[in-house]
Coordinates of C-alpha atoms in Angstrom, one line a residue:
M664 CA 0.1 -0.6 0.4
S665 CA 1.6 3.3 -1.2
T666 CA 1.3 6.1 1.6
G667 CA 0.7 9.7 1.1
R668 CA 4.4 10.6 0.6
N669 CA 5.0 8.3 -1.9
F670 CA 2.1 10.2 -4.1
R671 CA 3.8 13.3 -3.3
E672 CA 7.0 12.0 -4.7
M673 CA 5.3 10.5 -8.1
S674 CA 5.4 11.9 -11.0
L675 CA 2.3 13.7 -12.9
K676 CA 2.2 10.7 -14.8
E677 CA 1.9 8.5 -12.6
L678 CA -0.3 10.6 -10.2
L679 CA -2.5 11.2 -13.3
A680 CA -2.8 7.1 -14.0
K681 CA -3.5 6.7 -10.5
A682 CA -6.1 9.0 -10.0
T683 CA -8.2 8.5 -13.0
P684 CA -11.5 6.6 -12.4
R685 CA -11.0 3.0 -13.4
R686 CA -11.0 1.9 -17.2
S687 CA -9.9 -1.6 -18.6
G688 CA -7.5 0.2 -21.1
D689 CA -5.4 2.3 -18.3
E690 CA -5.1 -1.7 -16.0
L691 CA -4.2 -3.3 -19.4
A692 CA -1.1 -1.2 -20.2
G693 CA -0.2 -1.3 -15.9
V694 CA -0.7 2.2 -15.2
A695 CA -4.2 2.3 -13.2
A696 CA -4.2 2.2 -9.9
K697 CA -4.2 -1.1 -8.2
S698 CA -7.4 -0.6 -5.6
E699 CA -10.2 2.1 -4.9
E700 CA -8.2 3.0 -1.9
E701 CA -5.5 4.0 -3.4
R702 CA -7.6 5.6 -6.2
V703 CA -8.8 8.0 -3.8
R704 CA -5.4 8.7 -2.5
A705 CA -4.4 9.7 -5.9
Q706 CA -6.7 12.5 -6.1
M707 CA -6.5 14.1 -2.6
A708 CA -2.7 14.3 -3.5
L709 CA -3.9 15.1 -7.4
A710 CA -6.3 17.6 -5.7
E711 CA -2.8 19.4 -3.9
V712 CA -0.8 19.8 -7.3
P713 CA -0.6 23.4 -8.1
L714 CA -1.4 24.3 -11.7
R715 CA 2.0 25.7 -12.7
R716 CA 4.2 22.7 -12.3
F717 CA 1.9 20.9 -15.4
L718 CA 4.0 24.0 -17.3
S719 CA 7.5 22.5 -15.6
E720 CA 6.9 18.5 -15.2
A721 CA 5.9 17.1 -19.5
V722 CA 4.4 13.9 -19.3
I723 CA 5.9 13.3 -22.0
P724 CA 9.3 14.9 -22.9
Y725 CA 9.8 17.6 -25.2
E726 CA 12.7 16.3 -26.5
K727 CA 11.2 13.1 -27.6
D728 CA 7.3 14.2 -29.1
E729 CA 5.8 17.1 -31.4
V730 CA 2.7 17.0 -29.8
T731 CA 4.4 18.4 -25.8
R732 CA 6.5 20.4 -28.4
L733 CA 3.0 21.4 -29.6
I734 CA 1.4 21.9 -26.0
I735 CA 4.4 23.7 -24.2
D736 CA 4.8 26.7 -27.0
S737 CA 1.8 27.4 -28.1
H738 CA 0.2 28.1 -24.1
D739 CA -1.0 31.1 -23.6
S740 CA 0.3 32.6 -20.3
E741 CA -2.3 35.9 -20.2
A742 CA -4.6 33.6 -20.2
F743 CA -3.4 31.2 -17.5
A744 CA -2.7 34.3 -15.4
P745 CA -6.4 34.5 -13.4
I746 CA -5.7 30.3 -12.4
S747 CA -2.3 30.6 -11.4
G748 CA -1.8 30.3 -8.5
F749 CA -4.2 27.7 -8.0
T750 CA -4.1 23.7 -7.6
V751 CA -6.0 21.1 -8.9
G752 CA -8.3 21.5 -6.6
E753 CA -9.3 25.1 -6.0
F754 CA -9.0 25.0 -10.4
R755 CA -11.8 22.6 -10.1
D756 CA -13.9 24.4 -7.2
W757 CA -13.2 27.4 -9.6
L758 CA -14.7 26.2 -12.5
L759 CA -17.8 24.6 -10.2
G760 CA -18.7 28.4 -9.2
D761 CA -20.6 31.3 -10.0
E762 CA -17.5 33.3 -11.3
A763 CA -16.6 30.8 -14.3
D764 CA -19.1 31.8 -16.7
I765 CA -19.2 31.3 -20.9
E766 CA -17.0 34.1 -20.9
S767 CA -14.4 33.8 -19.1
L768 CA -13.8 30.4 -19.6
A769 CA -13.3 31.1 -23.2
E770 CA -10.9 33.8 -22.2
L771 CA -8.7 31.8 -20.2
A772 CA -9.0 28.4 -22.9
P773 CA -5.9 29.4 -24.3
G774 CA -4.3 29.5 -21.3
I775 CA -5.5 25.3 -20.2
T776 CA -3.1 22.3 -21.9
P777 CA -5.1 18.9 -21.7
E778 CA -2.8 18.0 -18.3
M779 CA -4.1 20.6 -16.5
A780 CA -7.9 19.9 -18.2
A781 CA -7.6 16.3 -18.0
A782 CA -6.3 16.4 -14.3
V783 CA -9.1 18.5 -12.8
S784 CA -11.8 16.1 -14.4
K785 CA -10.3 13.1 -12.3
L786 CA -11.7 15.4 -9.0
M787 CA -14.8 15.5 -10.6
R788 CA -18.0 14.0 -10.4
M789 CA -21.0 13.0 -13.5
Q790 CA -23.1 15.6 -12.5
D791 CA -19.7 18.3 -12.0
L792 CA -18.6 17.4 -16.1
V793 CA -22.2 18.5 -16.6
L794 CA -22.2 21.6 -15.0
V795 CA -19.0 22.5 -15.9
A796 CA -19.0 21.4 -20.2
A797 CA -22.5 23.0 -20.1
K798 CA -21.1 26.4 -19.0
C799 CA -18.4 26.4 -22.4
R800 CA -19.7 27.3 -25.2
V801 CA -17.5 26.4 -28.7
V802 CA -19.1 28.2 -31.7
T803 CA -17.6 26.8 -35.5
S804 CA -19.6 27.7 -39.0
F805 CA -19.4 26.5 -42.4
R806 CA -22.5 26.6 -44.2
N807 CA -24.4 26.9 -40.9
T808 CA -23.4 27.4 -37.7
I809 CA -22.8 24.6 -34.6
G810 CA -22.6 25.3 -31.1
K811 CA -24.6 27.9 -30.2
A812 CA -26.6 28.0 -26.9
G813 CA -30.3 26.2 -27.6
T814 CA -29.0 24.0 -31.0
F815 CA -28.2 20.8 -31.2
S816 CA -27.1 19.5 -34.4
V817 CA -26.5 16.0 -35.8
R818 CA -23.8 14.0 -38.1
L819 CA -26.2 12.3 -40.9
Q820 CA -24.1 8.9 -41.4
P821 CA -25.4 7.1 -44.0
N822 CA -22.6 4.5 -44.6
H823 CA -23.5 1.5 -47.0
P824 CA -21.0 -1.6 -46.8
T825 CA -19.9 -1.0 -50.8
D826 CA -20.6 2.6 -51.2
D827 CA -23.2 2.3 -53.2
L828 CA -24.7 5.7 -54.4
Q829 CA -28.1 5.0 -54.0
G830 CA -28.4 3.1 -50.7
I831 CA -25.9 6.4 -49.7
A832 CA -28.8 8.4 -51.2
A833 CA -31.9 7.1 -49.6
S834 CA -29.7 7.0 -46.1
T835 CA -29.3 10.8 -46.5
L836 CA -32.9 11.8 -47.1
D837 CA -34.0 9.5 -44.4
G838 CA -32.2 11.1 -42.1
L839 CA -32.8 14.4 -43.0
C840 CA -36.1 14.3 -43.4
Y841 CA -35.6 13.5 -39.3
G842 CA -33.8 16.7 -39.4
C843 CA -30.5 15.4 -39.4
G844 CA -27.7 16.5 -41.3
D845 CA -26.6 19.9 -40.3
A846 CA -23.3 19.2 -38.4
V847 CA -21.8 17.5 -41.4
I848 CA -23.2 14.7 -44.1
G849 CA -20.5 12.3 -43.4
I850 CA -19.4 8.6 -44.5
N851 CA -17.0 6.2 -43.5
P852 CA -16.2 4.8 -47.0
A853 CA -16.0 0.9 -47.8
T854 CA -13.2 1.6 -50.9
D855 CA -10.3 4.5 -49.5
N856 CA -9.1 5.1 -53.5
V857 CA -8.8 8.6 -54.4
E858 CA -11.6 7.7 -57.5
N859 CA -14.2 6.0 -54.6
I860 CA -14.0 8.9 -53.1
V861 CA -13.8 11.9 -55.3
R862 CA -17.6 9.6 -55.9
L863 CA -18.4 9.5 -53.3
M864 CA -17.8 14.0 -52.7
Q865 CA -19.7 14.4 -56.3
M866 CA -22.6 12.7 -55.4
L867 CA -23.0 14.1 -51.6
D868 CA -22.4 17.4 -53.5
S869 CA -25.0 17.3 -56.1
L870 CA -27.6 16.5 -53.3
I871 CA -27.1 19.6 -51.4
D872 CA -26.3 21.5 -54.3
T873 CA -30.0 20.2 -55.7
Y874 CA -31.9 20.7 -52.4
S875 CA -30.1 24.0 -51.3
I876 CA -29.0 22.4 -47.7
P877 CA -27.4 24.9 -45.8
T878 CA -24.9 21.9 -44.7
Q879 CA -21.5 20.3 -45.6
S880 CA -20.4 17.4 -46.6
C881 CA -17.2 15.4 -45.5
V882 CA -15.9 11.5 -46.5
L883 CA -13.7 10.1 -43.8
T884 CA -10.7 9.0 -45.8
H885 CA -7.2 9.6 -44.6
V886 CA -5.9 13.7 -45.2
T887 CA -3.7 12.5 -47.7
T888 CA -6.7 10.6 -50.0
T889 CA -8.0 14.1 -49.1
M890 CA -5.5 16.0 -50.9
E891 CA -5.7 14.4 -53.9
A892 CA -8.8 14.2 -54.5
I893 CA -9.0 18.4 -53.7
K894 CA -5.5 18.3 -56.7
A895 CA -8.4 15.9 -58.7
G896 CA -11.1 18.9 -58.2
A897 CA -13.5 16.9 -56.2
P898 CA -15.6 19.5 -54.0
V899 CA -14.1 19.0 -50.5
D900 CA -16.5 20.6 -47.8
L901 CA -14.4 19.2 -44.8
C902 CA -11.6 17.7 -44.2
F903 CA -10.9 14.6 -41.8
Q904 CA -8.3 12.7 -40.1
S905 CA -8.4 10.2 -37.1
I906 CA -5.9 12.2 -34.1
A907 CA -4.8 10.8 -31.0
G908 CA -2.2 12.6 -28.0
T909 CA 1.3 11.1 -28.6
E910 CA 3.5 11.7 -32.0
Q911 CA 3.8 8.3 -32.3
A912 CA 0.4 7.6 -32.2
N913 CA -0.1 9.8 -34.7
R914 CA 2.8 8.4 -37.0
S915 CA 0.3 4.7 -36.4
F916 CA -2.2 6.7 -38.4
G917 CA 0.3 8.0 -40.9
V918 CA 0.0 11.8 -40.2
N919 CA 1.9 14.3 -38.6
L920 CA 1.5 18.0 -37.4
A921 CA 3.0 19.5 -40.6
M922 CA 0.9 17.3 -42.4
L923 CA -2.6 18.5 -40.6
Q924 CA -1.4 22.0 -41.4
E925 CA -0.7 21.1 -45.2
A926 CA -4.7 19.7 -45.6
N927 CA -5.9 22.6 -43.3
E928 CA -4.5 25.3 -45.9
A929 CA -5.1 23.2 -48.9
T930 CA -8.7 22.5 -48.3
L931 CA -9.0 26.7 -46.4
A932 CA -8.4 27.5 -50.1
L933 CA -10.7 26.0 -51.4
G934 CA -13.4 28.7 -50.2
R935 CA -16.9 26.5 -49.9
G936 CA -17.9 27.9 -46.8
T937 CA -20.3 30.1 -46.8
V938 CA -20.9 31.7 -43.4
G939 CA -17.5 30.5 -41.5
N940 CA -13.9 29.0 -42.6
N941 CA -14.1 26.0 -40.2
V942 CA -12.9 23.3 -42.3
M943 CA -11.6 19.9 -40.2
Y944 CA -13.0 17.5 -39.0
F945 CA -11.1 15.4 -36.5
E946 CA -12.0 12.4 -34.7
T947 CA -10.5 10.6 -31.9
G948 CA -11.0 8.4 -29.0
Q949 CA -9.9 6.9 -25.4
G950 CA -7.1 3.9 -26.4
S951 CA -6.0 4.6 -29.5
A952 CA -2.2 5.5 -28.0
L953 CA -2.2 2.0 -26.1
S954 CA -4.0 0.0 -29.4
A955 CA -0.9 1.4 -31.1
N956 CA 1.8 0.5 -28.5
A957 CA 2.7 4.5 -28.4
H958 CA 1.1 5.6 -24.7
H959 CA 4.2 6.5 -23.4
G960 CA 2.7 5.5 -19.4
V961 CA 0.2 7.9 -19.5
D962 CA -3.3 7.5 -18.6
Q963 CA -6.0 7.2 -21.8
Q964 CA -7.7 9.7 -20.7
T965 CA -5.1 12.0 -20.2
L966 CA -3.2 11.6 -23.6
E967 CA -6.9 11.9 -25.5
A968 CA -7.1 15.5 -23.7
R969 CA -3.7 15.9 -25.7
A970 CA -5.9 15.0 -29.1
Y971 CA -7.8 17.7 -28.3
A972 CA -4.6 20.5 -28.1
V973 CA -3.6 18.8 -31.3
A974 CA -7.0 19.9 -33.0
R975 CA -8.1 23.2 -31.6
V976 CA -4.7 24.3 -34.0
Y977 CA -6.2 23.7 -37.0
N978 CA -9.5 25.4 -35.8
P979 CA -12.2 22.6 -36.6
L980 CA -15.4 23.0 -37.7
L981 CA -16.1 19.4 -35.8
V982 CA -14.4 16.9 -32.9
N983 CA -15.8 14.1 -32.3
S984 CA -15.0 11.7 -29.3
V985 CA -16.2 7.9 -30.5
V986 CA -16.0 6.7 -27.1
G987 CA -17.2 3.6 -26.9
F988 CA -15.5 2.4 -30.5
I989 CA -12.0 0.9 -30.0
G990 CA -14.0 -1.8 -27.6
P991 CA -14.7 -3.0 -24.0
E992 CA -10.0 -3.8 -24.0
Y993 CA -10.4 -0.1 -22.9
L994 CA -13.9 0.7 -22.2
Y995 CA -15.0 -2.0 -20.5
N996 CA -18.9 -1.7 -19.9
G997 CA -21.5 1.0 -19.9
K998 CA -20.5 2.4 -16.7
Q999 CA -16.9 3.4 -18.0
I1000 CA -18.6 4.1 -21.8
Q1001 CA -20.7 6.8 -20.0
R1002 CA -18.2 8.1 -17.7
A1003 CA -15.4 8.3 -20.6
G1004 CA -17.9 10.1 -22.8
L1005 CA -18.5 13.2 -20.4
E1006 CA -14.6 13.5 -19.1
D1007 CA -13.9 13.7 -22.9
H1008 CA -16.5 16.5 -23.7
F1009 CA -15.7 18.6 -20.8
C1010 CA -12.0 18.7 -21.5
G1011 CA -12.4 19.1 -24.6
K1012 CA -14.7 22.0 -24.5
L1013 CA -13.3 23.0 -21.2
L1014 CA -10.3 23.7 -23.9
G1015 CA -12.1 25.7 -26.5
V1016 CA -12.9 22.5 -29.3
P1017 CA -16.0 22.1 -30.9
M1018 CA -17.2 18.7 -29.1
G1019 CA -19.4 16.1 -30.2
V1020 CA -19.2 12.3 -29.3
D1021 CA -20.1 9.4 -30.8
I1022 CA -22.0 7.7 -28.0
C1023 CA -21.6 3.9 -29.0
Y1024 CA -20.7 1.0 -28.0
T1025 CA -19.2 -2.1 -30.0
N1026 CA -21.2 -5.7 -29.6
H1027 CA -18.3 -7.5 -27.4
A1028 CA -18.5 -4.7 -24.9
E1029 CA -20.8 -4.8 -21.7
A1030 CA -23.4 -2.2 -22.5
D1031 CA -26.2 -1.7 -24.6
Q1032 CA -29.1 0.8 -26.1
D1033 CA -30.3 1.8 -22.4
D1034 CA -26.6 2.2 -21.2
M1035 CA -26.4 4.9 -24.5
D1036 CA -29.8 6.5 -23.9
V1037 CA -28.2 7.6 -20.5
L1038 CA -25.1 9.2 -21.4
L1039 CA -27.4 11.2 -24.5
T1040 CA -29.6 12.8 -21.8
L1041 CA -26.3 13.3 -19.9
L1042 CA -24.0 14.9 -23.1
G1043 CA -27.3 16.7 -24.0
N1044 CA -28.0 18.5 -20.7
A1045 CA -24.0 19.3 -20.8
G1046 CA -23.8 21.3 -24.0
C1047 CA -22.4 18.8 -26.4
N1048 CA -22.5 20.4 -30.3
F1049 CA -23.2 17.1 -32.1
I1050 CA -24.1 13.5 -32.0
M1051 CA -24.2 10.7 -35.0
G1052 CA -27.2 10.3 -36.9
V1053 CA -27.1 6.3 -38.0
P1054 CA -30.4 4.2 -39.3
G1055 CA -31.6 2.4 -37.0
A1056 CA -28.0 2.9 -34.7
D1057 CA -26.5 -0.1 -36.5
D1058 CA -23.5 1.3 -39.1
I1059 CA -24.2 -1.9 -41.2
M1060 CA -20.2 -0.6 -42.4
L1061 CA -18.8 -0.5 -39.7
N1062 CA -21.0 -2.9 -37.8
Y1063 CA -21.1 -1.1 -34.0
Q1064 CA -23.8 0.3 -32.5
S1065 CA -24.5 4.2 -32.2
T1066 CA -27.4 6.6 -32.2
S1067 CA -30.3 7.4 -34.4
F1068 CA -32.0 9.5 -36.5
H1069 CA -35.0 9.0 -34.1
D1070 CA -32.4 9.5 -30.5
A1071 CA -31.2 13.3 -31.8
A1072 CA -35.4 13.7 -32.1
Y1073 CA -35.4 12.7 -28.6
I1074 CA -32.8 14.9 -27.1
R1075 CA -34.4 17.9 -28.8
K1076 CA -37.9 17.2 -28.5
L1077 CA -36.9 16.8 -24.4
L1078 CA -34.4 19.7 -23.8
G1079 CA -36.1 22.2 -26.5
L1080 CA -33.1 22.4 -28.6
K1081 CA -32.9 23.2 -32.3
P1082 CA -30.8 22.0 -34.9
A1083 CA -28.1 25.2 -36.4
P1084 CA -30.5 28.0 -37.5
E1085 CA -29.3 28.1 -41.0
F1086 CA -30.3 24.2 -41.8
Q1087 CA -33.2 25.0 -39.2
A1088 CA -34.9 27.5 -41.8
W1089 CA -34.0 25.3 -44.7
L1090 CA -36.2 22.0 -42.7
E1091 CA -39.0 25.0 -41.8
S1092 CA -38.6 25.7 -46.3
M1093 CA -39.5 21.7 -46.4
E1094 CA -41.9 21.5 -44.0
I1095 CA -39.8 18.6 -42.3
H1096 CA -40.2 21.2 -39.2
N1097 CA -43.3 23.4 -38.4
S1098 CA -42.4 27.2 -37.8
A1099 CA -42.2 26.8 -34.0
G1100 CA -39.6 23.6 -34.8
V1101 CA -41.3 21.0 -33.8
L1102 CA -40.8 17.7 -36.3
Q1103 CA -43.3 16.8 -39.2
P1104 CA -44.8 13.4 -39.3
V1105 CA -42.9 11.6 -42.7
D1106 CA -45.9 10.9 -45.0
V1107 CA -47.0 12.4 -48.8
S1108 CA -47.2 15.8 -48.3
N1109 CA -42.5 16.2 -47.0
R1110 CA -41.7 18.5 -50.0
L1111 CA -37.9 17.1 -50.0
L1112 CA -39.5 13.4 -50.7
A1113 CA -41.5 14.8 -53.3
M1114 CA -38.5 17.1 -55.1
S1115 CA -36.8 13.7 -54.8
R1116 CA -38.6 11.9 -57.0
E1117 CA -39.1 14.6 -59.1
E1118 CA -35.5 14.0 -59.5
G1119 CA -35.4 10.3 -59.8
K1120 CA -33.1 10.3 -56.7

């Protein structure tokens, strides 16, 4: 059993890992606390750590990792000044108080490092993670505006196991008829070559143009493939990439920071946004660094927060934690997935990142749709920017369980939330929503379906 002195002598890396709420990935990596008592003692010790220590003690050496260099070199000391005298525990108390509001949290974001955000989240209960995240607003825009108060957006995910265009179009029209698609209409392609990617991009572009939909499309292929598509003249709205919190893990995805910068600039140069220029779409998830054997002994939640530090450099439109996708080896059951989903959303928002969450699980996890309903309801109250809209909540290409078009309708109705304002106006023009923003029954009077029949879609 460790003593209090042992905890005070621990490195930040060790302390952060032992203070983390229980999860299978940290146990697999051998960095987790050995007991609940040890975990609580680590949390008590972490509460006494000055925030300034995070600026002088890196969890992964500066010389060995470009993500660490990015975090340290881009830190805004002026923004950090109001909390520079706090310990982690005092930071938690301040965040929960009335002084921490939308304006002060936005000003503070550039001064918070991902390790600070991860540390304070480890001292919080679920209700704390919801309350503080609800006070953080991160608004982004491209052809509509995402993240405003009172709104809740949805990525329409019309995947198809053979990339059949008619099948994708049918799923897309289905989702639009339920008010989904304002975050993005985004396809995970089954076949990842430039010719197929361009074909999918052209199909989505044609659909958006035909129906004058104020939204953006994305085909979630590797960033280098997107750049090849841009060179080929493809209509690229958003550039996608999976990212992680260490240089080595990003290398396993085939990317580095310079490559992301190049992709960002190439996509920006197309100038396809109408109300904004946020052109990047990143996806993340706890456990990716561990699965790539690139975790450096750091706990998976701290590494996930470091991925958000990577994302915020490129001013993304969307950042999505695919929270339960990686499987039970990393997040074992519904309880761990729920906790991780709230932590990811909290840390991302605190760092000034436009967070959405793919509320999901794989079929070999100890989780079910009731667990996803709980997490959806919590994230709706926490001010999450967007979730997924998948036909029947069952992705037939990626073989995992997510949230459906109906789930999005549920959370909007429950909490009185609306889509992005530009998209909401379009829904009303199509009589999918009435003037009060209420979803209308899908019947023969539906204007979008009538137009699609005329177009032969």
